[in-house]
CSV table of C-alpha atoms in Angstrom, one decimal:
chain,number,residue,atom,x,y,z
A,1,MET,CA,-32.8,-28.4,-42.3
A,2,ASP,CA,-31.3,-26.8,-39.3
A,3,TYR,CA,-33.7,-25.8,-36.4
A,4,ALA,CA,-33.3,-21.9,-37.1
A,5,LYS,CA,-34.7,-22.4,-40.6
A,6,MET,CA,-37.5,-24.7,-39.3
A,7,ARG,CA,-38.4,-22.1,-36.6
A,8,ALA,CA,-38.5,-19.4,-39.2
A,9,ILE,CA,-40.8,-21.4,-41.4
A,10,ALA,CA,-42.9,-22.2,-38.5
A,11,GLU,CA,-43.4,-18.6,-37.5
A,12,GLU,CA,-44.3,-17.8,-41.2
A,13,LEU,CA,-46.9,-20.5,-41.0
A,14,GLY,CA,-48.3,-19.2,-37.8
A,15,ALA,CA,-48.6,-15.6,-39.3
A,16,TYR,CA,-50.4,-17.1,-42.2
A,17,ALA,CA,-52.8,-19.1,-39.9
A,18,GLU,CA,-53.8,-15.9,-38.1
A,19,GLN,CA,-55.4,-15.0,-41.5
A,20,LEU,CA,-57.4,-18.2,-41.8
A,21,GLU,CA,-60.8,-19.1,-40.2
A,22,GLY,CA,-60.7,-21.4,-37.1
A,23,ALA,CA,-58.0,-22.1,-34.6
A,24,TRP,CA,-54.8,-23.4,-36.0
A,25,SER,CA,-51.4,-24.6,-34.4
A,26,VAL,CA,-47.9,-24.9,-35.6
A,27,GLU,CA,-45.4,-27.5,-34.3
A,28,ILE,CA,-42.1,-28.8,-35.6
A,29,GLY,CA,-42.2,-32.6,-35.9
A,30,PRO,CA,-39.9,-35.2,-37.3
A,31,SER,CA,-40.6,-34.0,-40.9
A,32,GLY,CA,-40.5,-30.3,-40.0
A,33,PRO,CA,-43.1,-27.7,-39.5
A,34,ILE,CA,-46.7,-28.8,-39.4
A,35,LEU,CA,-49.7,-26.5,-39.6
A,36,ALA,CA,-52.9,-28.2,-38.0
A,37,MET,CA,-56.4,-27.1,-37.5
A,38,MET,CA,-57.4,-27.3,-34.0
A,39,CYS,CA,-61.0,-28.0,-32.9
A,40,PRO,CA,-61.0,-29.0,-29.4
A,41,SER,CA,-64.4,-30.0,-28.1
A,42,LYS,CA,-65.9,-28.8,-24.9
A,43,ARG,CA,-65.1,-32.3,-23.2
A,44,HIS,CA,-61.5,-32.0,-24.4
A,45,GLU,CA,-61.1,-28.6,-22.9
A,46,GLY,CA,-63.0,-29.6,-19.7
A,47,THR,CA,-60.5,-32.5,-19.3
A,48,VAL,CA,-57.5,-30.1,-19.6
A,49,ARG,CA,-59.0,-27.7,-17.0
A,50,ARG,CA,-59.8,-30.5,-14.6
A,51,ILE,CA,-56.3,-31.8,-14.8
A,52,CYS,CA,-54.7,-28.4,-14.5
A,53,MET,CA,-56.7,-27.5,-11.3
A,54,GLN,CA,-55.7,-30.7,-9.7
A,55,LEU,CA,-52.0,-30.4,-10.6
A,56,ASP,CA,-51.9,-26.6,-9.6
A,57,GLU,CA,-53.3,-27.7,-6.1
A,58,GLN,CA,-50.7,-30.4,-5.6
A,59,LEU,CA,-47.6,-28.3,-7.1
A,60,ARG,CA,-48.2,-25.8,-4.3
A,61,THR,CA,-46.8,-28.6,-2.2
A,62,THR,CA,-44.6,-30.7,-4.4
A,63,HIS,CA,-43.0,-27.8,-6.5
A,64,PRO,CA,-43.7,-24.4,-5.1
A,65,GLY,CA,-43.4,-21.8,-8.0
A,66,HIS,CA,-44.5,-24.3,-10.6
A,67,ILE,CA,-47.9,-24.3,-12.4
A,68,CYS,CA,-49.9,-26.4,-14.9
A,69,ALA,CA,-50.2,-24.2,-17.9
A,70,SER,CA,-51.8,-24.6,-21.3
A,71,GLY,CA,-50.9,-22.4,-24.3
A,72,PRO,CA,-47.1,-22.0,-24.6
A,73,GLU,CA,-45.2,-24.2,-27.0
A,74,ILE,CA,-42.2,-26.4,-26.0
A,75,GLU,CA,-39.0,-26.2,-28.0
A,76,HIS,CA,-35.8,-28.2,-28.0
A,77,PRO,CA,-33.5,-26.8,-30.8
A,78,ALA,CA,-30.9,-29.4,-30.5
A,79,ILE,CA,-33.2,-32.1,-31.7
A,80,GLY,CA,-35.2,-29.8,-34.0
A,81,ARG,CA,-38.6,-30.2,-32.3
A,82,MET,CA,-41.3,-27.7,-31.0
A,83,ARG,CA,-44.6,-29.1,-29.8
A,84,LEU,CA,-47.7,-27.5,-28.4
A,85,PRO,CA,-49.1,-29.7,-25.6
A,86,ASP,CA,-52.5,-29.5,-24.1
A,87,ALA,CA,-51.0,-28.7,-20.7
A,88,MET,CA,-47.4,-28.8,-19.1
A,89,VAL,CA,-46.0,-28.3,-15.7
A,90,ILE,CA,-43.4,-25.4,-15.7
A,91,PRO,CA,-42.0,-22.7,-13.4
A,92,GLU,CA,-44.6,-19.9,-13.3
A,93,ALA,CA,-41.8,-17.4,-13.9
A,94,VAL,CA,-41.3,-18.8,-17.5
A,95,LEU,CA,-44.5,-17.1,-18.6
A,96,ASP,CA,-43.1,-13.7,-17.8
A,97,GLU,CA,-40.1,-14.2,-20.1
A,98,GLU,CA,-39.8,-12.9,-23.6
A,99,GLY,CA,-40.4,-15.2,-26.6
A,100,LEU,CA,-43.0,-17.8,-27.8
A,101,ALA,CA,-41.7,-21.2,-26.5
A,102,VAL,CA,-40.6,-22.8,-23.2
A,103,ASP,CA,-37.3,-24.4,-23.3
A,104,ALA,CA,-37.9,-28.2,-22.9
A,105,THR,CA,-35.3,-28.4,-20.0
A,106,GLN,CA,-37.8,-26.3,-17.9
A,107,VAL,CA,-40.8,-28.7,-18.5
A,108,LEU,CA,-41.5,-31.3,-15.7
A,109,ALA,CA,-44.4,-32.9,-17.3
A,110,VAL,CA,-46.8,-32.8,-20.4
A,111,VAL,CA,-50.4,-33.7,-20.8
A,112,GLU,CA,-52.1,-34.6,-24.0
A,113,ILE,CA,-55.9,-35.2,-24.6
A,114,VAL,CA,-56.3,-37.4,-27.5
A,115,SER,CA,-58.1,-35.7,-30.5
A,116,PRO,CA,-60.6,-37.9,-32.4
A,117,SER,CA,-59.3,-36.8,-35.7
A,118,ASN,CA,-55.5,-37.3,-35.1
A,119,PRO,CA,-54.7,-39.9,-32.4
A,120,THR,CA,-51.3,-41.0,-33.8
A,121,ASN,CA,-49.9,-37.5,-33.1
A,122,ASP,CA,-50.1,-38.1,-29.3
A,123,TYR,CA,-49.6,-41.9,-29.3
A,124,ILE,CA,-46.7,-42.1,-31.8
A,125,GLU,CA,-45.1,-38.7,-32.6
A,126,LYS,CA,-45.3,-36.9,-29.4
A,127,LEU,CA,-44.5,-40.3,-27.6
A,128,ALA,CA,-41.3,-40.1,-29.3
A,129,ASP,CA,-40.6,-36.5,-29.0
A,130,TYR,CA,-41.3,-35.8,-25.4
A,131,PRO,CA,-38.7,-38.4,-24.0
A,132,ALA,CA,-36.2,-37.1,-26.6
A,133,MET,CA,-36.8,-33.6,-25.3
A,134,GLY,CA,-36.0,-35.0,-21.7
A,135,ILE,CA,-39.4,-34.4,-20.4
A,136,ALA,CA,-39.8,-36.8,-17.4
A,137,HIS,CA,-43.6,-37.4,-17.4
A,138,TYR,CA,-46.2,-37.7,-20.2
A,139,LEU,CA,-49.9,-38.2,-19.5
A,140,ILE,CA,-52.2,-39.2,-22.4
A,141,VAL,CA,-55.8,-39.1,-21.7
A,142,ASP,CA,-58.1,-40.7,-24.4
A,143,PRO,CA,-61.8,-39.6,-24.2
A,144,ARG,CA,-62.6,-41.9,-27.1
A,145,THR,CA,-61.8,-45.0,-25.1
A,146,GLY,CA,-62.0,-43.8,-21.4
A,147,THR,CA,-58.2,-44.8,-21.0
A,148,ILE,CA,-55.2,-43.2,-19.5
A,149,GLU,CA,-51.5,-43.9,-20.1
A,150,VAL,CA,-48.7,-42.6,-18.0
A,151,HIS,CA,-45.3,-42.6,-19.4
A,152,SER,CA,-42.1,-42.0,-17.5
A,153,ASP,CA,-38.5,-42.6,-17.0
A,154,PRO,CA,-37.0,-41.2,-20.3
A,155,CYS,CA,-34.0,-43.2,-21.4
A,156,LYS,CA,-32.1,-43.2,-24.7
A,157,GLY,CA,-35.0,-41.1,-26.5
A,158,ARG,CA,-37.9,-43.0,-25.2
A,159,TYR,CA,-39.9,-43.7,-22.0
A,160,ALA,CA,-38.9,-46.9,-20.3
A,161,ARG,CA,-42.1,-47.1,-18.2
A,162,LYS,CA,-45.9,-47.1,-19.3
A,163,ASP,CA,-48.8,-47.6,-16.7
A,164,SER,CA,-52.4,-47.8,-18.0
A,165,TYR,CA,-55.5,-46.9,-16.3
A,166,ILE,CA,-59.3,-46.3,-17.0
A,167,TYR,CA,-61.6,-43.3,-16.4
A,168,GLY,CA,-62.5,-43.5,-12.6
A,169,ASP,CA,-59.1,-44.5,-11.4
A,170,SER,CA,-56.7,-42.3,-9.2
A,171,VAL,CA,-53.8,-42.1,-11.6
A,172,PRO,CA,-50.3,-41.7,-10.2
A,173,PHE,CA,-48.5,-38.9,-12.4
A,174,GLY,CA,-44.9,-38.4,-11.2
A,175,PRO,CA,-45.2,-37.0,-7.7
A,176,TRP,CA,-49.0,-36.0,-8.3
A,177,THR,CA,-52.3,-38.0,-8.5
A,178,VAL,CA,-54.8,-37.1,-11.0
A,179,GLU,CA,-58.4,-38.3,-10.2
A,180,THR,CA,-60.4,-39.2,-13.3
A,181,SER,CA,-63.8,-39.9,-12.1
A,182,ALA,CA,-65.1,-36.4,-13.5
A,183,PHE,CA,-63.5,-37.2,-16.9
A,184,ARG,CA,-66.1,-37.5,-19.8
A,185,ARG,CA,-65.8,-39.6,-22.9
A,186,TYR,CA,-66.4,-38.2,-26.4
A,187,GLY,CA,-70.0,-39.0,-27.7
A,188,LYS,CA,-71.1,-40.6,-24.4
A,189,ALA,CA,-74.2,-39.1,-22.9
A,190,GLY,CA,-73.8,-38.9,-19.0
A,191,ASN,CA,-70.3,-40.1,-19.3
């Protein structure tokens, strides 16, 4: 199926989801449009916010005019993919453009916080899609285990480099550093 048809189906699913209870997301993965219920926890959202705040501060120096944003979708029509990351580094001006999705060529990095209900989406499907989209840096934070993976150097549709860290580490992420000492694990009191 061509991307225009998949995008039209995704938009219909999005309109349908607006009538449903709860928060829903629509993505286009390897098997086509996907409608998934989102139930991010407070710890999930807290981690996204901490990362965005840290990256925003560093982006002023490393990439003026760029921000770490959560919300918009990323699309790459040539490979038929549309994804909704937890956060991404993009030019701030992109948010003033018409449309729903950010062109993948404008995305410097993506961040995903692993969901307890669907970890394979971040570790397998998105780990294949983001390098295929040409996104240089992918940060996976897993509050289930307190681990972090940094993927970089996209080459031939996959990341050539993977570096692993644990909560508490200062994590190099492209030209930035993410401090993880304030990150909290799911289901761990005081952690």
